[in-house]
Tab-separated table of C-alpha atoms and ligand atoms in Angstrom:
chain	number	residue	atom	x	y	z
A	18	MET	CA	30.040	-1.499	54.486
A	19	ASP	CA	29.208	2.020	53.401
A	20	ARG	CA	26.597	2.637	50.124
A	21	GLN	CA	29.229	3.427	48.022
A	22	LYS	CA	31.052	0.080	48.219
A	23	ALA	CA	28.136	-1.934	47.728
A	24	LYS	CA	27.118	-0.220	44.861
A	25	VAL	CA	30.124	-0.328	43.103
A	26	ILE	CA	30.254	-4.707	44.370
A	27	HIS	CA	26.447	-4.986	42.837
A	28	PHE	CA	27.734	-2.914	39.610
A	29	LEU	CA	30.664	-5.011	39.270
A	30	GLU	CA	28.966	-8.744	39.721
A	31	SER	CA	26.010	-7.730	38.181
A	32	HIS	CA	28.954	-7.798	35.418
A	33	GLY	CA	30.614	-10.581	36.215
A	34	MET	CA	33.659	-8.495	36.839
A	35	GLY	CA	33.487	-8.573	40.497
A	36	ASP	CA	36.533	-10.097	42.941
A	37	ASN	CA	34.428	-12.755	44.457
A	38	ILE	CA	36.240	-15.287	42.182
A	39	ALA	CA	35.874	-19.193	44.635
A	40	VAL	CA	39.899	-19.756	44.207
A	41	ASP	CA	38.686	-23.533	45.221
A	42	ALA	CA	35.840	-24.195	42.919
A	43	LEU	CA	38.258	-23.132	40.210
A	44	LEU	CA	41.517	-25.225	41.186
A	45	GLU	CA	39.808	-28.663	40.289
A	46	ASN	CA	39.091	-27.675	36.756
A	47	PHE	CA	43.123	-25.969	36.601
A	48	ILE	CA	44.493	-28.821	37.460
A	49	GLU	CA	41.912	-30.642	35.049
A	50	ASP	CA	43.227	-29.195	31.903
A	51	MET	CA	46.874	-29.413	32.931
A	52	GLU	CA	46.376	-33.313	33.089
A	53	SER	CA	44.673	-33.291	29.458
A	54	GLY	CA	47.491	-31.010	28.102
A	55	LEU	CA	50.134	-33.635	29.373
A	56	ARG	CA	48.207	-36.044	28.216
A	57	GLY	CA	48.035	-34.400	24.232
A	58	GLU	CA	44.498	-33.842	24.959
A	59	THR	CA	44.857	-29.992	24.978
A	60	LYS	CA	41.690	-28.294	26.505
A	61	SER	CA	43.112	-25.032	26.780
A	62	LEU	CA	46.430	-25.325	28.324
A	63	LEU	CA	49.160	-26.256	25.801
A	64	MET	CA	51.807	-27.547	28.525
A	65	ILE	CA	54.507	-27.667	25.766
A	66	PRO	CA	57.634	-29.925	26.931
A	67	THR	CA	60.972	-28.166	26.806
A	68	TYR	CA	63.290	-30.629	26.721
A	69	MET	CA	65.491	-28.796	28.965
A	70	GLU	CA	67.269	-30.946	31.608
A	71	ILE	CA	67.765	-30.028	34.931
A	72	GLY	CA	70.619	-29.970	37.398
A	73	LYS	CA	73.600	-30.483	35.187
A	74	SER	CA	76.432	-27.718	35.662
A	75	VAL	CA	77.234	-24.611	33.654
A	76	PRO	CA	80.089	-24.509	31.645
A	77	ILE	CA	82.610	-21.638	33.045
A	78	GLY	CA	84.106	-19.487	30.741
A	79	GLU	CA	82.057	-20.448	27.593
A	80	PRO	CA	80.641	-16.981	26.093
A	81	ILE	CA	77.370	-17.667	24.530
A	82	ILE	CA	75.042	-15.139	22.396
A	83	VAL	CA	71.884	-14.004	24.577
A	84	MET	CA	68.710	-12.964	22.722
A	85	ASP	CA	65.341	-11.945	24.747
A	86	ALA	CA	62.247	-11.885	22.074
A	87	GLY	CA	59.101	-10.625	24.807
A	88	GLY	CA	56.156	-8.407	24.087
A	89	THR	CA	57.655	-4.933	23.602
A	90	ASN	CA	61.810	-5.301	23.879
A	91	PHE	CA	63.851	-7.211	22.023
A	92	ARG	CA	67.056	-7.675	23.762
A	93	VAL	CA	70.614	-8.844	22.703
A	94	ALA	CA	73.674	-9.550	25.153
A	95	LEU	CA	77.011	-12.011	25.421
A	96	VAL	CA	76.843	-13.957	28.530
A	97	THR	CA	79.875	-15.778	30.304
A	98	PHE	CA	79.613	-17.384	33.515
A	99	GLY	CA	82.716	-16.812	36.391
A	100	GLY	CA	84.175	-19.927	38.454
A	101	GLU	CA	81.365	-18.507	41.011
A	102	ARG	CA	78.579	-19.058	38.544
A	103	GLU	CA	78.385	-15.583	38.346
A	104	ALA	CA	77.573	-14.014	34.851
A	105	GLN	CA	78.990	-11.272	32.669
A	106	ILE	CA	77.108	-9.580	30.362
A	107	ASP	CA	78.655	-7.778	27.893
A	108	HIS	CA	77.333	-6.067	24.739
A	109	PHE	CA	74.228	-5.197	25.790
A	110	ALA	CA	71.609	-3.905	23.677
A	111	LYS	CA	68.333	-3.139	23.584
A	112	TYR	CA	66.256	-3.105	20.086
A	113	PRO	CA	62.034	-2.455	19.555
A	114	MET	CA	60.677	-6.048	19.152
A	115	PRO	CA	60.098	-6.383	15.442
A	116	GLY	CA	56.059	-6.755	14.921
A	117	THR	CA	54.772	-4.563	17.334
A	118	GLU	CA	54.737	-0.760	15.876
A	119	LYS	CA	53.520	-2.307	12.853
A	120	ARG	CA	52.229	-5.170	10.955
A	121	ILE	CA	55.239	-6.714	9.368
A	122	ASP	CA	55.859	-9.913	7.122
A	123	LYS	CA	58.016	-13.249	8.311
A	124	GLU	CA	60.933	-11.810	6.112
A	125	THR	CA	61.124	-8.437	7.480
A	126	PHE	CA	61.208	-10.220	11.281
A	127	LEU	CA	63.896	-12.873	10.023
A	128	ASN	CA	66.097	-9.927	8.769
A	129	THR	CA	65.682	-7.483	11.572
A	130	VAL	CA	66.675	-9.891	14.089
A	131	VAL	CA	69.626	-11.158	12.161
A	132	ASP	CA	70.506	-7.101	11.818
A	133	TYR	CA	70.276	-6.757	15.374
A	134	MET	CA	72.550	-10.165	16.202
A	135	GLU	CA	74.997	-9.329	13.592
A	136	PRO	CA	77.325	-7.027	16.303
A	137	VAL	CA	77.689	-10.321	18.557
A	138	LEU	CA	77.841	-12.879	15.288
A	139	GLY	CA	81.260	-13.596	16.091
A	140	LYS	CA	81.741	-13.810	19.797
A	141	SER	CA	80.125	-17.546	19.964
A	142	ASN	CA	78.299	-19.554	17.792
A	143	LYS	CA	75.436	-20.995	20.127
A	144	VAL	CA	72.301	-19.155	21.228
A	145	GLY	CA	70.317	-18.811	24.016
A	146	PHE	CA	67.140	-17.572	22.514
A	147	CYS	CA	64.448	-16.308	24.751
A	148	PHE	CA	61.369	-16.568	22.775
A	149	SER	CA	58.247	-15.211	24.773
A	150	PHE	CA	55.266	-16.873	22.635
A	151	PRO	CA	53.734	-20.126	22.120
A	152	THR	CA	56.605	-22.646	20.764
A	153	GLU	CA	56.673	-25.629	20.101
A	154	ILE	CA	59.709	-26.787	21.185
A	155	LEU	CA	61.748	-29.257	19.344
A	156	PRO	CA	63.843	-32.206	20.822
A	157	ASP	CA	66.644	-30.711	18.772
A	158	GLY	CA	66.800	-27.092	20.969
A	159	ASP	CA	65.031	-25.169	18.166
A	160	GLY	CA	61.249	-24.246	18.139
A	161	ARG	CA	58.412	-24.100	15.844
A	162	LEU	CA	56.360	-20.725	16.711
A	163	ILE	CA	52.429	-21.713	16.961
A	164	GLY	CA	51.665	-18.240	16.668
A	165	PHE	CA	52.247	-14.935	17.960
A	166	ASN	CA	50.367	-13.138	20.208
A	167	LYS	CA	50.176	-9.501	22.508
A	168	GLU	CA	48.737	-8.092	19.636
A	169	ILE	CA	52.226	-8.529	17.511
A	170	GLU	CA	51.626	-9.435	13.629
A	171	VAL	CA	53.639	-11.241	11.564
A	172	ASP	CA	52.233	-12.137	8.553
A	173	GLY	CA	52.825	-16.118	7.444
A	174	SER	CA	55.074	-16.553	10.749
A	175	ALA	CA	53.094	-19.409	12.314
A	176	GLY	CA	54.542	-22.803	11.837
A	177	MET	CA	58.248	-21.251	11.065
A	178	VAL	CA	61.097	-22.761	12.655
A	179	VAL	CA	62.605	-19.747	14.322
A	180	GLY	CA	66.699	-21.112	14.695
A	181	GLU	CA	66.408	-22.840	11.046
A	182	SER	CA	64.515	-19.689	9.265
A	183	LEU	CA	66.952	-17.480	10.986
A	184	ASN	CA	69.974	-19.762	10.300
A	185	ALA	CA	68.754	-19.531	6.685
A	186	VAL	CA	68.890	-16.003	6.578
A	187	LEU	CA	72.203	-16.179	8.115
A	188	GLU	CA	73.686	-18.364	5.158
A	189	SER	CA	72.060	-15.862	2.449
A	190	ARG	CA	74.508	-13.421	3.791
A	191	GLY	CA	77.396	-15.271	3.783
A	192	LEU	CA	77.259	-15.767	7.887
A	193	GLU	CA	78.057	-19.224	9.937
A	194	ARG	CA	74.858	-20.670	10.923
A	195	LYS	CA	74.637	-20.717	14.811
A	196	ARG	CA	73.324	-23.867	17.194
A	197	PHE	CA	69.800	-22.073	18.493
A	198	ILE	CA	68.585	-23.372	21.808
A	199	LEU	CA	64.885	-21.854	22.221
A	200	LEU	CA	63.395	-21.093	25.366
A	201	ASN	CA	60.360	-19.613	26.619
A	202	ASP	CA	60.746	-16.443	29.506
A	203	THR	CA	59.190	-18.522	32.333
A	204	VAL	CA	61.523	-21.579	31.593
A	205	ALA	CA	64.510	-18.516	31.574
A	206	ALA	CA	63.156	-17.153	34.672
A	207	MET	CA	63.421	-20.559	36.643
A	208	PHE	CA	66.500	-21.094	35.302
A	209	SER	CA	68.061	-18.426	36.539
A	210	GLY	CA	66.937	-19.342	40.227
A	211	ILE	CA	67.715	-23.201	40.533
A	212	GLY	CA	70.048	-23.054	43.519
A	213	SER	CA	70.555	-19.597	43.410
A	214	GLN	CA	69.786	-19.057	47.434
A	215	PRO	CA	72.648	-20.596	49.270
A	216	GLY	CA	71.204	-21.656	53.157
A	217	LYS	CA	67.951	-22.727	50.972
A	218	SER	CA	66.090	-26.264	49.824
A	219	HIS	CA	63.572	-26.075	47.577
A	220	ASP	CA	61.462	-28.910	46.471
A	221	SER	CA	60.442	-27.350	43.486
A	222	TYR	CA	60.838	-24.629	40.917
A	223	ILE	CA	58.058	-22.196	39.255
A	224	GLY	CA	58.518	-19.449	36.653
A	225	LEU	CA	56.031	-16.816	36.616
A	226	ILE	CA	55.772	-14.335	34.629
A	227	LEU	CA	53.613	-11.506	34.934
A	228	GLY	CA	54.077	-8.618	33.001
A	229	THR	CA	52.801	-7.524	28.745
A	230	GLY	CA	51.799	-10.855	29.150
A	231	THR	CA	51.042	-13.881	31.147
A	232	ASN	CA	52.494	-17.510	31.789
A	233	THR	CA	53.893	-19.649	34.514
A	234	CYS	CA	56.623	-22.777	34.093
A	235	TYR	CA	57.373	-26.136	36.100
A	236	ILE	CA	59.091	-29.095	36.978
A	237	GLU	CA	56.890	-32.521	36.036
A	238	GLU	CA	57.645	-35.957	36.239
A	239	LYS	CA	58.667	-37.268	33.047
A	240	LYS	CA	56.094	-40.385	33.402
A	241	HIS	CA	53.190	-37.731	33.870
A	242	ILE	CA	53.832	-36.168	30.305
A	243	ALA	CA	51.739	-39.321	28.105
A	244	LYS	CA	52.320	-37.119	25.250
A	245	VAL	CA	56.490	-36.960	25.089
A	246	ALA	CA	58.244	-41.060	25.355
A	247	GLU	CA	60.240	-40.938	27.895
A	248	SER	CA	59.536	-42.626	31.826
A	249	ASP	CA	62.738	-41.281	33.762
A	250	GLY	CA	63.760	-38.167	35.675
A	251	TYR	CA	61.702	-34.915	35.151
A	252	MET	CA	61.338	-32.320	32.536
A	253	ALA	CA	60.425	-28.404	32.282
A	254	ILE	CA	56.849	-27.896	30.943
A	255	ASN	CA	55.931	-24.071	29.587
A	256	MET	CA	52.274	-24.711	30.418
A	257	GLU	CA	51.367	-21.363	28.271
A	258	SER	CA	49.093	-20.451	31.136
A	259	GLY	CA	47.722	-17.076	30.131
A	260	GLY	CA	45.914	-19.688	27.393
A	261	TYR	CA	43.239	-20.884	29.868
A	262	ASP	CA	40.041	-20.492	29.604
A	263	GLY	CA	38.101	-21.449	32.485
A	264	MET	CA	38.793	-18.403	34.577
A	265	CYS	CA	34.877	-17.042	34.419
A	266	ARG	CA	34.780	-13.744	32.197
A	267	GLY	CA	32.689	-10.834	32.748
A	268	GLU	CA	31.229	-8.531	30.307
A	269	TYR	CA	34.257	-6.196	29.903
A	270	ASP	CA	36.654	-9.013	30.017
A	271	LYS	CA	34.259	-10.322	26.456
A	272	ALA	CA	34.109	-7.481	25.198
A	273	LEU	CA	37.861	-6.102	25.620
A	274	ASP	CA	38.746	-10.156	23.745
A	275	ALA	CA	36.690	-9.449	20.653
A	276	ALA	CA	38.619	-6.138	19.974
A	277	THR	CA	41.594	-8.133	19.728
A	278	ASN	CA	44.022	-9.628	17.057
A	279	ASN	CA	43.240	-13.283	18.738
A	280	PRO	CA	39.304	-13.024	20.070
A	281	GLY	CA	39.070	-16.326	21.934
A	282	ASP	CA	42.503	-16.838	22.298
A	283	HIS	CA	44.894	-16.346	25.610
A	284	GLN	CA	41.189	-15.747	27.984
A	285	TYR	CA	43.105	-15.709	31.263
A	286	GLU	CA	46.413	-13.430	30.097
A	287	LYS	CA	43.786	-10.747	28.975
A	288	MET	CA	42.232	-11.258	32.003
A	289	VAL	CA	45.193	-9.929	33.955
A	290	SER	CA	48.444	-9.180	32.412
A	291	GLY	CA	49.594	-5.852	31.402
A	292	ALA	CA	48.776	-5.646	27.538
A	293	TYR	CA	45.109	-5.472	28.238
A	294	ARG	CA	44.259	-4.105	31.986
A	295	GLY	CA	44.048	-0.914	31.412
A	296	ASP	CA	41.767	-1.014	28.681
A	297	LEU	CA	40.001	-3.948	30.895
A	298	ILE	CA	39.483	-0.964	33.856
A	299	TYR	CA	38.714	1.204	30.969
A	300	ARG	CA	36.092	-0.391	29.779
A	301	THR	CA	34.885	-0.755	33.562
A	302	LEU	CA	34.930	2.815	34.848
A	303	ARG	CA	32.931	3.779	31.477
A	304	GLY	CA	30.071	1.009	32.974
A	305	ALA	CA	29.927	2.373	35.568
A	306	ALA	CA	30.148	6.092	34.504
A	307	GLY	CA	27.317	4.966	32.162
A	308	ALA	CA	25.175	3.433	35.484
A	309	GLY	CA	26.093	6.155	37.508
A	310	LEU	CA	28.617	5.878	39.717
A	311	PHE	CA	30.414	9.005	39.180
A	312	SER	CA	30.054	12.612	38.888
A	313	PRO	CA	28.757	14.176	35.700
A	314	ALA	CA	32.163	15.986	35.400
A	315	PHE	CA	34.383	12.519	36.014
A	316	ALA	CA	32.331	11.102	33.513
A	317	ASP	CA	32.656	13.098	31.054
A	318	PHE	CA	37.328	12.919	31.966
A	319	LEU	CA	36.971	9.689	31.429
A	320	ALA	CA	34.732	9.847	27.895
A	321	GLY	CA	37.370	11.858	26.433
A	322	LEU	CA	40.373	9.401	27.306
A	323	ASN	CA	40.515	6.018	24.762
A	324	THR	CA	41.871	4.180	27.206
A	325	LEU	CA	44.061	3.984	29.882
A	326	SER	CA	46.861	2.295	30.830
A	327	LEU	CA	47.825	-0.443	33.555
A	328	LYS	CA	50.208	2.139	35.314
A	329	ASP	CA	47.799	4.868	35.564
A	330	ALA	CA	45.449	2.397	37.268
A	331	GLY	CA	48.465	1.052	39.718
A	332	ASP	CA	50.043	5.227	40.079
A	333	PHE	CA	45.840	5.974	41.220
A	334	LEU	CA	46.106	3.028	43.623
A	335	ALA	CA	49.055	3.896	45.211
A	336	HIS	CA	48.628	7.389	45.593
A	337	PRO	CA	45.205	8.356	45.453
A	338	PHE	CA	45.887	11.828	46.266
A	339	GLY	CA	48.753	12.320	43.712
A	340	ASP	CA	48.923	14.249	40.635
A	341	ASP	CA	49.138	11.800	38.429
A	342	LEU	CA	46.220	11.166	35.648
A	343	LEU	CA	43.387	9.539	37.823
A	344	ALA	CA	44.596	11.381	40.658
A	345	SER	CA	44.223	15.085	38.932
A	346	ALA	CA	41.102	14.212	37.730
A	347	ALA	CA	39.214	12.807	40.668
A	348	LYS	CA	40.557	15.911	43.478
A	349	ALA	CA	36.995	17.720	42.533
A	350	SER	CA	35.012	14.674	44.286
A	351	GLU	CA	35.660	12.752	47.504
A	352	ASP	CA	32.937	10.074	46.093
A	353	ASP	CA	34.283	9.699	42.734
A	354	ARG	CA	37.738	9.328	44.596
A	355	ARG	CA	36.601	6.408	46.410
A	356	THR	CA	34.708	4.810	43.980
A	357	LEU	CA	37.376	5.062	41.884
A	358	TYR	CA	39.781	3.749	43.932
A	359	TYR	CA	36.920	0.591	44.747
A	360	ILE	CA	36.775	0.006	41.432
A	361	ILE	CA	40.690	-0.578	40.837
A	362	ASP	CA	41.324	-2.330	43.413
A	363	SER	CA	38.627	-4.925	43.222
A	364	ASN	CA	40.462	-5.488	39.729
A	365	PHE	CA	43.547	-6.178	41.638
A	366	GLU	CA	41.879	-8.291	44.044
A	367	ARG	CA	40.795	-10.313	41.177
A	368	VAL	CA	43.965	-10.710	39.729
A	369	ALA	CA	45.187	-12.007	42.706
A	370	ARG	CA	42.786	-14.171	43.245
A	371	LEU	CA	42.860	-15.583	39.707
A	372	MET	CA	46.987	-16.018	40.261
A	373	THR	CA	46.280	-18.142	43.242
A	374	VAL	CA	44.380	-20.566	41.281
A	375	ASN	CA	47.438	-21.168	38.915
A	376	ILE	CA	50.109	-21.097	41.327
A	377	GLY	CA	48.074	-23.355	43.350
A	378	GLY	CA	47.067	-25.696	40.719
A	379	ILE	CA	50.613	-26.544	40.168
A	380	LEU	CA	51.685	-26.773	43.654
A	381	LEU	CA	48.371	-29.183	43.963
A	382	LYS	CA	48.742	-31.519	40.885
A	383	THR	CA	52.797	-31.555	41.532
A	384	GLY	CA	52.413	-32.331	45.546
A	385	LYS	CA	55.335	-30.395	45.989
A	386	GLY	CA	56.322	-27.739	48.877
A	387	GLN	CA	54.277	-29.326	51.975
A	388	ASP	CA	57.491	-29.201	53.824
A	389	PRO	CA	57.855	-25.947	54.828
A	390	THR	CA	61.299	-25.473	55.667
A	391	ARG	CA	61.945	-26.573	51.366
A	392	PRO	CA	58.857	-24.416	49.781
A	393	VAL	CA	58.433	-24.429	46.010
A	394	CYS	CA	60.569	-21.165	45.384
A	395	ILE	CA	58.719	-19.069	42.755
A	396	ILE	CA	60.640	-17.528	40.178
A	397	ALA	CA	58.774	-14.243	39.355
A	398	GLU	CA	59.272	-12.055	36.644
A	399	GLY	CA	57.203	-8.793	34.886
A	400	THR	CA	56.572	-5.240	35.495
A	401	VAL	CA	52.902	-5.806	36.933
A	402	PHE	CA	54.381	-8.429	39.128
A	403	HIS	CA	56.937	-6.413	40.719
A	404	SER	CA	55.773	-2.372	40.261
A	405	SER	CA	52.349	-3.235	42.703
A	406	SER	CA	52.970	-3.587	45.810
A	407	GLU	CA	49.134	-3.515	46.640
A	408	PHE	CA	48.711	-6.274	44.391
A	409	ARG	CA	51.826	-8.270	45.927
A	410	ARG	CA	49.900	-7.998	49.366
A	411	LYS	CA	47.303	-9.826	47.826
A	412	LEU	CA	48.672	-12.476	45.915
A	413	ASP	CA	50.342	-13.184	49.299
A	414	TYR	CA	47.000	-13.222	51.270
A	415	HIS	CA	45.348	-15.678	49.450
A	416	ILE	CA	48.319	-18.107	48.552
A	417	LYS	CA	48.799	-18.093	52.812
A	418	LYS	CA	44.758	-18.558	52.869
A	419	GLU	CA	43.651	-20.457	50.206
A	420	ILE	CA	46.642	-22.897	49.034
A	421	GLU	CA	48.928	-22.729	52.633
A	422	GLU	CA	46.048	-23.094	55.500
A	423	LYS	CA	43.759	-24.947	53.225
A	424	TYR	CA	45.902	-27.696	51.377
A	425	GLY	CA	49.709	-27.709	53.862
A	426	HIS	CA	51.742	-26.373	50.801
A	427	TYR	CA	54.195	-23.642	50.961
A	428	CYS	CA	56.192	-21.799	48.291
A	429	GLU	CA	57.846	-18.475	48.574
A	430	PHE	CA	58.706	-15.516	45.567
A	431	VAL	CA	61.786	-14.386	44.454
A	432	GLY	CA	63.144	-12.184	41.899
A	433	PHE	CA	66.435	-11.493	40.173
A	434	ASP	CA	68.263	-8.592	37.995
A	435	ASP	CA	68.365	-9.730	34.183
A	436	ALA	CA	67.315	-13.092	35.165
A	437	THR	CA	65.884	-13.818	31.574
A	438	LEU	CA	69.184	-13.278	30.272
A	439	ILE	CA	71.047	-15.348	33.022
A	440	GLY	CA	68.565	-18.158	32.604
A	441	THR	CA	68.627	-18.191	29.094
A	442	ALA	CA	72.768	-18.369	28.955
A	443	VAL	CA	72.805	-21.098	31.744
A	444	ALA	CA	69.746	-23.202	30.127
A	445	GLY	CA	71.621	-23.101	26.135
A	446	LEU	CA	74.751	-23.489	27.913
A	447	MET	CA	73.506	-27.095	29.290
A	448	ASN	CA	71.696	-28.130	27.071
B	265	BGC	C1	53.072	-15.805	25.567
B	265	BGC	C2	53.850	-17.072	26.800
B	265	BGC	C3	55.012	-15.861	27.683
B	265	BGC	C4	54.331	-14.441	28.425
B	265	BGC	C5	54.321	-13.609	29.545
B	265	BGC	C6	52.230	-15.323	26.705
B	265	BGC	O1	51.336	-14.369	25.848
B	265	BGC	O2	52.090	-16.843	25.419
B	265	BGC	O3	54.640	-17.847	26.071
B	265	BGC	O4	55.747	-16.859	28.699
B	265	BGC	O5	53.255	-13.844	26.904
B	265	BGC	O6	55.735	-13.133	28.660
């Protein structure tokens, strides 16, 4: 190994930021945390029951209003399925997610959402609402918000029953109430994929989001969900896996966490997802500059920035001789360019290994995918997952090496256009 790389590895490891993640050692704890959550003795994984039934057929020709509240955007559309299960998406509109630009109160949040709904209100009395925040789903399909995260600030919103609160606003405006079905984006992604691959048979399904935030859902046997008093059949479980707290954080993970709106919470999400990772890489680079790993000129350049976006880091990894922000700044020195590469690449490697713990944990816990002709289908969504071929290559490698070869579980990743909108419509119409 060249000396420069050895120095980077030494720096990262001595600050707890290395990519030397022992996947095997972490798997057992992750599975134990899943099991505790299913028993109702939550450690850090909430393991939220969704009450979503799987396997019914989608009503054809019935329109449903679909809303998608994510970490950045709020999307509204009307979705109708045709005879071949093809989705028609009409009246699509995209707005800013209320609470992202500035701190607001609950009333402003609810009124803004109803304003967004107005153009499609007359089109259906059912609303499938993909709500990508920790939310307890109620048996009637509505949901109680546990609390916003991903740096969204809405005062007084924790504990609100989302559909019921929106109905109160609709009524106060003299408008008709709607039937709201709330679901998480992981669940929507999973529903978009069930039965969608002709010529294939899947042993089970996982919904994975790696975008602004991260999370996974999967299908659990009801007899293993002790906190739900039903024993026959299967139910989708929203793990809220971004909340996992057993991933061995390093110095910069902890410093970043302390500066967020919800310190201590969603620790794994803050290590891997788009809302945080640019800043995490920035803090690591500043630390490396402090330790003398970069030239004084590059250290000055870093000091002059406030932070980085994950896109800045990903652009550099993909095109180290390009003309994006970091590549331009590192042009003058081969050493700076290589050090920068080693540090950013190591962050992507670390995320791929952490994600392998997350996915591998689900495969081992459920015992699914042991026949290579019937792998588990992982429907993956999110810009962070889909925008970096470097990351995907690493993830595929670790899943094969750590899970397939060691334990004999097979899985495959698929992604669809409009998976969230379509999955929300499917789930909303079927439940
Ligand atoms: C939320 C999850 C969501 C994930 C991906 C997390 O911050 O807590 O509910 O599924 O982001 O959007």
